[in-house]
CSV table of N, CA and C in Angstrom, one decimal:
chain,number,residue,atom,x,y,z
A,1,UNK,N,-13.8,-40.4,1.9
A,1,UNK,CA,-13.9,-40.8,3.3
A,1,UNK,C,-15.4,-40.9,3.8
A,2,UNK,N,-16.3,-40.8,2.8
A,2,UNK,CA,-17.7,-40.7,3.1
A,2,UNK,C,-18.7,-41.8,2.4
A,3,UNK,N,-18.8,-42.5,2.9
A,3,UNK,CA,-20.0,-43.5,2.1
A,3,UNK,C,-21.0,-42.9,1.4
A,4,UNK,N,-20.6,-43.7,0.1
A,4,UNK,CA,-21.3,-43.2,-1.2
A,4,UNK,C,-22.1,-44.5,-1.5
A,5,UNK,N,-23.2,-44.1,-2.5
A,5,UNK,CA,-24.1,-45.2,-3.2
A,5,UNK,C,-23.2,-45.5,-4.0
A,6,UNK,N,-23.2,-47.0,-4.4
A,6,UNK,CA,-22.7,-47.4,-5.9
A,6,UNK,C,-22.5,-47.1,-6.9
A,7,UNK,N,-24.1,-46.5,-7.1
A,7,UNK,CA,-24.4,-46.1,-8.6
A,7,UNK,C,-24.2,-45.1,-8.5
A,8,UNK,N,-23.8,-44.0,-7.7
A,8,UNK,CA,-23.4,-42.4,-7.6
A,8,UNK,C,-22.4,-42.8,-8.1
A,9,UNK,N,-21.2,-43.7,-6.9
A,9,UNK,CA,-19.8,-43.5,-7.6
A,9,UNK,C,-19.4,-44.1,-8.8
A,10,UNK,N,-20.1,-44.9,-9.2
A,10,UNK,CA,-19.9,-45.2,-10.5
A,10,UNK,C,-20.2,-44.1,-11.4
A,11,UNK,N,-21.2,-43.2,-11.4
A,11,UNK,CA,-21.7,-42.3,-12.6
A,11,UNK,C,-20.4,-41.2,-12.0
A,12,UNK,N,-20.1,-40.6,-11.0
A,12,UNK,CA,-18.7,-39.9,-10.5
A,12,UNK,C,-17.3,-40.1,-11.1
A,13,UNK,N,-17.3,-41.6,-11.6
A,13,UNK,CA,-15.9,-41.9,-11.8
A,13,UNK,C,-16.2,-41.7,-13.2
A,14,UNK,N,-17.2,-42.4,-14.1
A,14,UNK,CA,-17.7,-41.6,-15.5
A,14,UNK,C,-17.4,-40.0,-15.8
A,15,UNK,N,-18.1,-39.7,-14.6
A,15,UNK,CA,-18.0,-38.0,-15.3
A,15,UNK,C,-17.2,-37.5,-15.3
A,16,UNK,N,-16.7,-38.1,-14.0
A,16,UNK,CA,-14.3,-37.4,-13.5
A,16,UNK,C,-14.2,-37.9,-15.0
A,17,UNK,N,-13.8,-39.3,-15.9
A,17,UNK,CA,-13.2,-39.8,-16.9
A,17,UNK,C,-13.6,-38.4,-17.8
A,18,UNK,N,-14.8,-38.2,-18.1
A,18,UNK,CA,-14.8,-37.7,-19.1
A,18,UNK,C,-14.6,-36.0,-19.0
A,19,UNK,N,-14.8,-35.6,-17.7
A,19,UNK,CA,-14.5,-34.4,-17.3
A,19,UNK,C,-12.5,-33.9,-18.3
A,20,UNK,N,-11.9,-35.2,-17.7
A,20,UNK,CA,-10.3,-35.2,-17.8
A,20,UNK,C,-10.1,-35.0,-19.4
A,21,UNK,N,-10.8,-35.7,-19.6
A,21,UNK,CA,-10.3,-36.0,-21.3
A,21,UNK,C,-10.8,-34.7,-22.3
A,22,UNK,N,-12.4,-34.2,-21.5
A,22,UNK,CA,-12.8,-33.1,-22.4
A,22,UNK,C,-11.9,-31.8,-21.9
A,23,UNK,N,-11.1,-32.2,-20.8
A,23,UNK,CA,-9.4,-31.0,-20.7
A,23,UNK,C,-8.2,-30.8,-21.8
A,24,UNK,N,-8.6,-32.1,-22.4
A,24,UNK,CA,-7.5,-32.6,-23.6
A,24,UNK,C,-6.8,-33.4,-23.2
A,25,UNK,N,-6.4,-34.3,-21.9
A,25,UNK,CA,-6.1,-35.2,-22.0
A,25,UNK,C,-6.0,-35.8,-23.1
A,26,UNK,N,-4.7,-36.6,-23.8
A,26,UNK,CA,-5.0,-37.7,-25.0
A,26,UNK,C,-4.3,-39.3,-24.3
A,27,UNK,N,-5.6,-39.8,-24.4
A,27,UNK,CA,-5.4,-41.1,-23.8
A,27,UNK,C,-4.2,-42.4,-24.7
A,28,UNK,N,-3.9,-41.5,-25.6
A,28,UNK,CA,-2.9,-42.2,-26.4
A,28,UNK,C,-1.1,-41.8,-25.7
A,29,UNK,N,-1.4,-40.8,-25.2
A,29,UNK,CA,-0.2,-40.1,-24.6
A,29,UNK,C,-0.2,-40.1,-23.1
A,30,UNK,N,-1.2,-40.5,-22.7
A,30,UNK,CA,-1.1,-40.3,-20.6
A,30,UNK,C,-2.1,-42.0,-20.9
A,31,UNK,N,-1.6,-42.6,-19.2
A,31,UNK,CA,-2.2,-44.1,-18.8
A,31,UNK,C,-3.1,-43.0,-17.8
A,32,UNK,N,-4.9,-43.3,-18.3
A,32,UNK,CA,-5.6,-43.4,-17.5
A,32,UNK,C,-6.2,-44.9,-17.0
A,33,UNK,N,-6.2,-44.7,-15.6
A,33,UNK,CA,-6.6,-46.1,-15.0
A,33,UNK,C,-7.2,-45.7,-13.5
A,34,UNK,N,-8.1,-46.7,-13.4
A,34,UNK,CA,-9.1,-46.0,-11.9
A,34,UNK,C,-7.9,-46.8,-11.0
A,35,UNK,N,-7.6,-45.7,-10.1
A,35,UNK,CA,-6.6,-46.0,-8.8
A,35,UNK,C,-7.4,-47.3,-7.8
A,36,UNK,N,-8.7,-47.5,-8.1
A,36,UNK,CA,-8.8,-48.2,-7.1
A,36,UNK,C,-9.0,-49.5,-7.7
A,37,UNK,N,-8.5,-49.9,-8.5
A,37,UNK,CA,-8.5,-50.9,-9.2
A,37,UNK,C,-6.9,-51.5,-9.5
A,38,UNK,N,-6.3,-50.8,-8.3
A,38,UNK,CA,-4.7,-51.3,-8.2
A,38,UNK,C,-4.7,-51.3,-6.4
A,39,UNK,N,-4.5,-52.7,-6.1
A,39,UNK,CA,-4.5,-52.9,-4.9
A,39,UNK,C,-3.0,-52.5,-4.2
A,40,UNK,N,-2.5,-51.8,-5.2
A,40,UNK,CA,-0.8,-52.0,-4.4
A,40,UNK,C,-1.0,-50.6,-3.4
A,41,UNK,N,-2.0,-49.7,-4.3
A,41,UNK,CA,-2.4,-48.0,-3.3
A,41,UNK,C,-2.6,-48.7,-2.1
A,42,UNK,N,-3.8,-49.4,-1.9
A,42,UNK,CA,-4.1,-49.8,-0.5
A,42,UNK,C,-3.0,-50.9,0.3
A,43,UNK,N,-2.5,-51.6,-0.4
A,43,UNK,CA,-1.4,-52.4,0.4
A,43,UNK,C,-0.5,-51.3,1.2
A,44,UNK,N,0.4,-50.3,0.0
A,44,UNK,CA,1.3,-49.8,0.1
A,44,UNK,C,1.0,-48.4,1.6
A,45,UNK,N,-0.6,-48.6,1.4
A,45,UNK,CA,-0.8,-47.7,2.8
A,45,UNK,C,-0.9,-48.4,3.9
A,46,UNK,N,-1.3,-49.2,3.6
A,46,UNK,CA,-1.3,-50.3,5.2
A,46,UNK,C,0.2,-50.6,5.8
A,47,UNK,N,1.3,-50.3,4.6
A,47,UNK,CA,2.4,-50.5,5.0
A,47,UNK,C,2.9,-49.3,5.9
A,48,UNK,N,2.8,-48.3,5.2
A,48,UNK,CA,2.9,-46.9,5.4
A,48,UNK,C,2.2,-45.9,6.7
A,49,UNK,N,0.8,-46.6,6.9
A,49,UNK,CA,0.2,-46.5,8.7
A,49,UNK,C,0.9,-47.2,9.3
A,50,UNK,N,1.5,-48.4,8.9
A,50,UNK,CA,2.3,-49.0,10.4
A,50,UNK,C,3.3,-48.4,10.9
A,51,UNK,N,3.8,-47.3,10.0
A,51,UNK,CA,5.7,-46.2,10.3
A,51,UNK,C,4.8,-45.0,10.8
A,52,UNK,N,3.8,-44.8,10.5
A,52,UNK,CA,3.0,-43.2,10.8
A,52,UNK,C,2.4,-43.5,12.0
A,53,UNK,N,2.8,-42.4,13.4
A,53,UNK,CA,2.5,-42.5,14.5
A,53,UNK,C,1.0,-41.4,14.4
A,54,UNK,N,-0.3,-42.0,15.4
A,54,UNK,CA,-1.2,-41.2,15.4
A,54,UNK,C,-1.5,-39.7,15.5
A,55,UNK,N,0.0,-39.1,16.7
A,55,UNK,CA,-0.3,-37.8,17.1
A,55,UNK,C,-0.2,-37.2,15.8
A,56,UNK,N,1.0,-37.8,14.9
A,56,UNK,CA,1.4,-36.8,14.4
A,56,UNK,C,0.3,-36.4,12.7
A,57,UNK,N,-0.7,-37.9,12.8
A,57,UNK,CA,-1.9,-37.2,12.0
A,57,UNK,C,-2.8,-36.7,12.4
A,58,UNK,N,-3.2,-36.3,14.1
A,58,UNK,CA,-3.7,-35.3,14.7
A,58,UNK,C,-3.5,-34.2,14.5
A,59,UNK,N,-2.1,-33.8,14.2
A,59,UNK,CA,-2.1,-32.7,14.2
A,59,UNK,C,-2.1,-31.9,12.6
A,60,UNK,N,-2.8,-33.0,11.8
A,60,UNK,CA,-3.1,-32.3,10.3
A,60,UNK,C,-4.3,-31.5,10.5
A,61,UNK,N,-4.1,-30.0,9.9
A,61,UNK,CA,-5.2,-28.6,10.3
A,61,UNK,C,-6.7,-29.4,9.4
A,62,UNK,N,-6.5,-30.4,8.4
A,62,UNK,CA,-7.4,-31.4,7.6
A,62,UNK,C,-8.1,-32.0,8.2
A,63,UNK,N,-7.6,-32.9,9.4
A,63,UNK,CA,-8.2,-33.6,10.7
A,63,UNK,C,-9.2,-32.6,11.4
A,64,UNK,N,-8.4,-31.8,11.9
A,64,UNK,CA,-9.2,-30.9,12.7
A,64,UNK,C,-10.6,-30.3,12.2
A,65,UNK,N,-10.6,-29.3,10.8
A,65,UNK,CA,-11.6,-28.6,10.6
A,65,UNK,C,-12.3,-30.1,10.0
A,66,UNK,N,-12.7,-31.0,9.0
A,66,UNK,CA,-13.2,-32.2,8.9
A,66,UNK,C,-13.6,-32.9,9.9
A,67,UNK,N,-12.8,-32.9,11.0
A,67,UNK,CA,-13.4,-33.2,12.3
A,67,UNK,C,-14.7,-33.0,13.2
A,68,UNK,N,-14.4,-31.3,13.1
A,68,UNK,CA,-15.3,-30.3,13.8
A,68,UNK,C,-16.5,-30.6,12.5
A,69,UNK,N,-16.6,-30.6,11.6
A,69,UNK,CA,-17.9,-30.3,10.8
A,69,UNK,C,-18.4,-31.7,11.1
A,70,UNK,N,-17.8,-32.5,11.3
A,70,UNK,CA,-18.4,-34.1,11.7
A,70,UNK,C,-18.7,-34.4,12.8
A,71,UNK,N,-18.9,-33.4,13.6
A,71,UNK,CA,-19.4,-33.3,15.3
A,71,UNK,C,-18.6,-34.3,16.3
A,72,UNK,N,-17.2,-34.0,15.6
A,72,UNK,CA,-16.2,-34.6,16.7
A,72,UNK,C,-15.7,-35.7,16.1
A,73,UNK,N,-17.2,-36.8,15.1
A,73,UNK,CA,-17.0,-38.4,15.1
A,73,UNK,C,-16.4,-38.6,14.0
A,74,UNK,N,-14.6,-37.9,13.6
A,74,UNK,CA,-14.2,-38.1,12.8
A,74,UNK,C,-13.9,-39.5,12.6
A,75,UNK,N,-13.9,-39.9,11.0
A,75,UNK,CA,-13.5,-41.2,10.8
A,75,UNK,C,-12.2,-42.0,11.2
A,76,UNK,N,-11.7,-43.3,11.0
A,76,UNK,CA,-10.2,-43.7,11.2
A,76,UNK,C,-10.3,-43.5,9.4
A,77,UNK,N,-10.8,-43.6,8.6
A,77,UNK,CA,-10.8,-42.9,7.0
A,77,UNK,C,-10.3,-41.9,6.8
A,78,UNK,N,-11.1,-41.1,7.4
A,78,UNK,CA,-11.0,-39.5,7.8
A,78,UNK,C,-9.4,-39.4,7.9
A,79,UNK,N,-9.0,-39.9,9.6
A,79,UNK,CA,-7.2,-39.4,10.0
A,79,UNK,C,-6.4,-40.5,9.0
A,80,UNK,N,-6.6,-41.8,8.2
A,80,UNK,CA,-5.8,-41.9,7.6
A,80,UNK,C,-5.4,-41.8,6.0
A,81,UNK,N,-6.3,-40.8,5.5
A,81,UNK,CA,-6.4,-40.5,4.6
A,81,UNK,C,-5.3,-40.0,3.9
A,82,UNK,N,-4.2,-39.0,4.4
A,82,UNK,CA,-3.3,-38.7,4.4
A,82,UNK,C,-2.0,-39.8,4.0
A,83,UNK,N,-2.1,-40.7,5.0
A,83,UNK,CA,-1.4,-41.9,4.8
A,83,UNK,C,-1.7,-42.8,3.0
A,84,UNK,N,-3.0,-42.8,2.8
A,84,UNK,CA,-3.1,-43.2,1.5
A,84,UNK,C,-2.6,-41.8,0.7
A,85,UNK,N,-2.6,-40.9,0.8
A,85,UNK,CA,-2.1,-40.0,-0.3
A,85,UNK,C,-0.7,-40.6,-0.8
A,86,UNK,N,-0.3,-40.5,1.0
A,86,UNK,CA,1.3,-40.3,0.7
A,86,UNK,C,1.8,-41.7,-0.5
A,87,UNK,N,1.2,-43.2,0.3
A,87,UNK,CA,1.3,-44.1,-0.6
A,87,UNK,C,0.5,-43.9,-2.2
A,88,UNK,N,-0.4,-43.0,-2.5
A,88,UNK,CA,-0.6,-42.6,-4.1
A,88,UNK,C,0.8,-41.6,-4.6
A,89,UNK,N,1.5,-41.1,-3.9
A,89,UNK,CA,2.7,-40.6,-4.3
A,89,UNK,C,3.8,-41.3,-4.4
A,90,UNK,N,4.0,-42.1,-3.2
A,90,UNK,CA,5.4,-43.1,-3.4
A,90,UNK,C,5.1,-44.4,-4.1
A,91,UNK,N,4.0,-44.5,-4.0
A,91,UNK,CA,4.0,-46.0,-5.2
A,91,UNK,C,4.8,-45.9,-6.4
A,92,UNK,N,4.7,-44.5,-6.7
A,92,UNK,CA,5.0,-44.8,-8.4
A,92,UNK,C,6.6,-43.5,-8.5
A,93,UNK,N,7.2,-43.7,-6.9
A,93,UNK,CA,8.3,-43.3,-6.5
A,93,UNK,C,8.3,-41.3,-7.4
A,94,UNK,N,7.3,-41.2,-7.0
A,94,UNK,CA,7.6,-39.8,-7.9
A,94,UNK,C,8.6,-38.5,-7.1
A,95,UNK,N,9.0,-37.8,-8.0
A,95,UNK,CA,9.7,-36.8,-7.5
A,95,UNK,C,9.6,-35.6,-7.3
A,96,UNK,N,8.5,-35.2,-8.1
A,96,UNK,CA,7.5,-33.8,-7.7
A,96,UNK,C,6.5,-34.2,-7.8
A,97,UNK,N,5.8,-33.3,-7.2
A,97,UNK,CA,4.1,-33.1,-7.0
A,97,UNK,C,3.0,-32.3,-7.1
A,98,UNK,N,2.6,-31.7,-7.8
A,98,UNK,CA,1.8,-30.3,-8.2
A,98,UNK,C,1.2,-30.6,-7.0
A,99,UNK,N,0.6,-29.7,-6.2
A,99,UNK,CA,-0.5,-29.6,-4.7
A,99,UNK,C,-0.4,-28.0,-4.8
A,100,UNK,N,-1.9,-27.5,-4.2
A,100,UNK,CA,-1.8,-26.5,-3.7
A,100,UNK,C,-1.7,-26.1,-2.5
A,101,UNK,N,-1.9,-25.2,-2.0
A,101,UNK,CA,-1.1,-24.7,-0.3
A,101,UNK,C,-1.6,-25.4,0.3
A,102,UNK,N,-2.9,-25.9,0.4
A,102,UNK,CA,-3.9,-26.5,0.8
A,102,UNK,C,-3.7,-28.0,1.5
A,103,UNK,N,-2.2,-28.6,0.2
A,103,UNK,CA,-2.0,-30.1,0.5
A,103,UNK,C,-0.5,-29.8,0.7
A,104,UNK,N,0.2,-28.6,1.3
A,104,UNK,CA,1.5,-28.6,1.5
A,104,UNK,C,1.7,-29.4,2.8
A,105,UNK,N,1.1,-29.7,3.9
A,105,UNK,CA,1.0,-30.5,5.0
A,105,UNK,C,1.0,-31.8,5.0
A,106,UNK,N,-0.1,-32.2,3.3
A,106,UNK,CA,-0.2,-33.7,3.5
A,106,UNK,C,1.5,-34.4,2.6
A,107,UNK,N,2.2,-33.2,2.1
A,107,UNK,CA,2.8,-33.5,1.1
A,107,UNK,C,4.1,-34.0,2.2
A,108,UNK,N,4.2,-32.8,3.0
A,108,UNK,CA,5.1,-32.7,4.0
A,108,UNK,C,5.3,-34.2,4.6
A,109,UNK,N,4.2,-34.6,5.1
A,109,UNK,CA,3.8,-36.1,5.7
A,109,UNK,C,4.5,-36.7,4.7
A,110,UNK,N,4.1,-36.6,3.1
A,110,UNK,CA,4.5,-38.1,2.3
A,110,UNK,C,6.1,-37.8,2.5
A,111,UNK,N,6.6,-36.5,2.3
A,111,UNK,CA,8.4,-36.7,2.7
A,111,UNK,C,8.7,-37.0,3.9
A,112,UNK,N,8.3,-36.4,5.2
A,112,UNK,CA,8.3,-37.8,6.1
A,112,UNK,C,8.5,-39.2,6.1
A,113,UNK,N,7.1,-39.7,5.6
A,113,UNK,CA,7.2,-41.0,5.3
A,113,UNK,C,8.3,-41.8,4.8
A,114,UNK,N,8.8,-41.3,3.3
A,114,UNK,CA,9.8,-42.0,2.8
A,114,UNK,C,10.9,-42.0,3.3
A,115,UNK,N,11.1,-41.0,4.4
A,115,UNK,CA,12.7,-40.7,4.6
A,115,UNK,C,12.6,-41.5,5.8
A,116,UNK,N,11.4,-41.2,6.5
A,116,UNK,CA,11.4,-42.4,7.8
A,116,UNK,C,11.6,-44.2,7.3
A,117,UNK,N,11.2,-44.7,6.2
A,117,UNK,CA,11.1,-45.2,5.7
A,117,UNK,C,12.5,-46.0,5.3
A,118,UNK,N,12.8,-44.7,4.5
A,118,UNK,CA,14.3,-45.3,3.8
A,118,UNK,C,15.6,-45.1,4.8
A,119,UNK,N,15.1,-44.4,6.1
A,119,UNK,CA,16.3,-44.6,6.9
A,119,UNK,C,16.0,-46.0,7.6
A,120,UNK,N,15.1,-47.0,7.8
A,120,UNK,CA,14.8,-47.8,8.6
A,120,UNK,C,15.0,-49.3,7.3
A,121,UNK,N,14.8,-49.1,6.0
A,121,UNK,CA,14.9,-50.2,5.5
A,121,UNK,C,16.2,-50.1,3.8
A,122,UNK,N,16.3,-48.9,4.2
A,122,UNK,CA,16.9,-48.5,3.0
A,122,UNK,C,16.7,-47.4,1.9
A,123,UNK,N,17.6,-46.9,1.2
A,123,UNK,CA,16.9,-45.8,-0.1
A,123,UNK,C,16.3,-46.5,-0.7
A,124,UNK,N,14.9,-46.5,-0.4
A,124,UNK,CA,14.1,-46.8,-1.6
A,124,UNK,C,12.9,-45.8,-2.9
A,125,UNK,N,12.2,-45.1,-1.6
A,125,UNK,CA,11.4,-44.1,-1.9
A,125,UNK,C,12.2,-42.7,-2.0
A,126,UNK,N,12.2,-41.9,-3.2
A,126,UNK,CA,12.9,-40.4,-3.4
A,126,UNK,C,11.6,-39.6,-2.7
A,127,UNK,N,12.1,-38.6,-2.0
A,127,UNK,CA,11.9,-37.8,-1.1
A,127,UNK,C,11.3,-36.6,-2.6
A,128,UNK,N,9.7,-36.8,-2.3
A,128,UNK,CA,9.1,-35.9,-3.4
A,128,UNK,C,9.2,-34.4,-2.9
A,129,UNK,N,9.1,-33.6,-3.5
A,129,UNK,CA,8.7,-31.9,-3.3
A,129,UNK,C,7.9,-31.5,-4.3
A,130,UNK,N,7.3,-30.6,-3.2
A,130,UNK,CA,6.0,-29.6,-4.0
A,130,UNK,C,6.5,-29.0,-5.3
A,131,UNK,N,5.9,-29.0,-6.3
A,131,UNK,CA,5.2,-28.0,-7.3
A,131,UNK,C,3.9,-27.2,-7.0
A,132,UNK,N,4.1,-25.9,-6.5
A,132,UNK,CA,2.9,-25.2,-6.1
A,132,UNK,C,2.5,-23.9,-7.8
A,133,UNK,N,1.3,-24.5,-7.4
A,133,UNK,CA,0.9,-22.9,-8.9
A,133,UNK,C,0.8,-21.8,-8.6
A,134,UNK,N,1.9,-20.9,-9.4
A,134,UNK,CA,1.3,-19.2,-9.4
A,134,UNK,C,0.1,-19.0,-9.7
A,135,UNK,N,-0.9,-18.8,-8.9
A,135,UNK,CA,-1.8,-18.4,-9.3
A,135,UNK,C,-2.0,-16.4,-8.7
């Protein structure tokens, strides 16, 4: 949600790739592919802000403290960031979601979304739930 130089995020998305793989990722067994090189994330959110009312991404505790450290002038990036999560989760209709406590809120939003969703146009999107880690 922060304007970055080119060439940072370019050398960023390098180092994420190779960060993943030197985890063991095997790229023969998992599709890695840069998310933003699939337009359907950003469609699928533009769809997904037009059912999501503003209060109720004000009152993400995410908004707020991000807010405050931004001296108020949070972004429209910033509040609908959440909204693109939710569309990186229902795009590909998933049904769990590893998050930690941290994104139990935004997760909360993406089951919102679908159910608001599939009660207004139909079952389409499954209603995901958290996978949280014992740590």
């Amino acid at each position: 949600t922060m304007p970055k130089e080119p060439a940072v995020l370019r050398q960023n998305i390098l180092d994420t790739t190779a960060a993943i793989l030197a985890c063991g990722i095997d790229p023969k067994k998992c599709v890695l592919f840069r998310q933003s090189l699939v337009p359907e994330h950003a469609e699928l959110a533009w769809i997904l802000g037009c059912l999501t009312n503003v209060p109720r991404l004000l009152r993400l505790p995410q908004w707020k403290m991000k807010r405050a450290s931004q001296n108020s002038e949070g972004t429209v990036g910033l509040l609908t960031y959440p909204v693109l999560q939710a569309a990186d989760i229902l795009l590909y209709k998933s049904t769990h979601v590893p998050v930690g406590e941290d994104q139990v809120l935004h997760l909360e939003l993406a089951q919102d979304i679908a159910q608001h969703f599939n009660k207004k146009y139909g079952e389409f999107f499954p209603v995901p739930k958290a996978i949280l880690s014992e740590l």
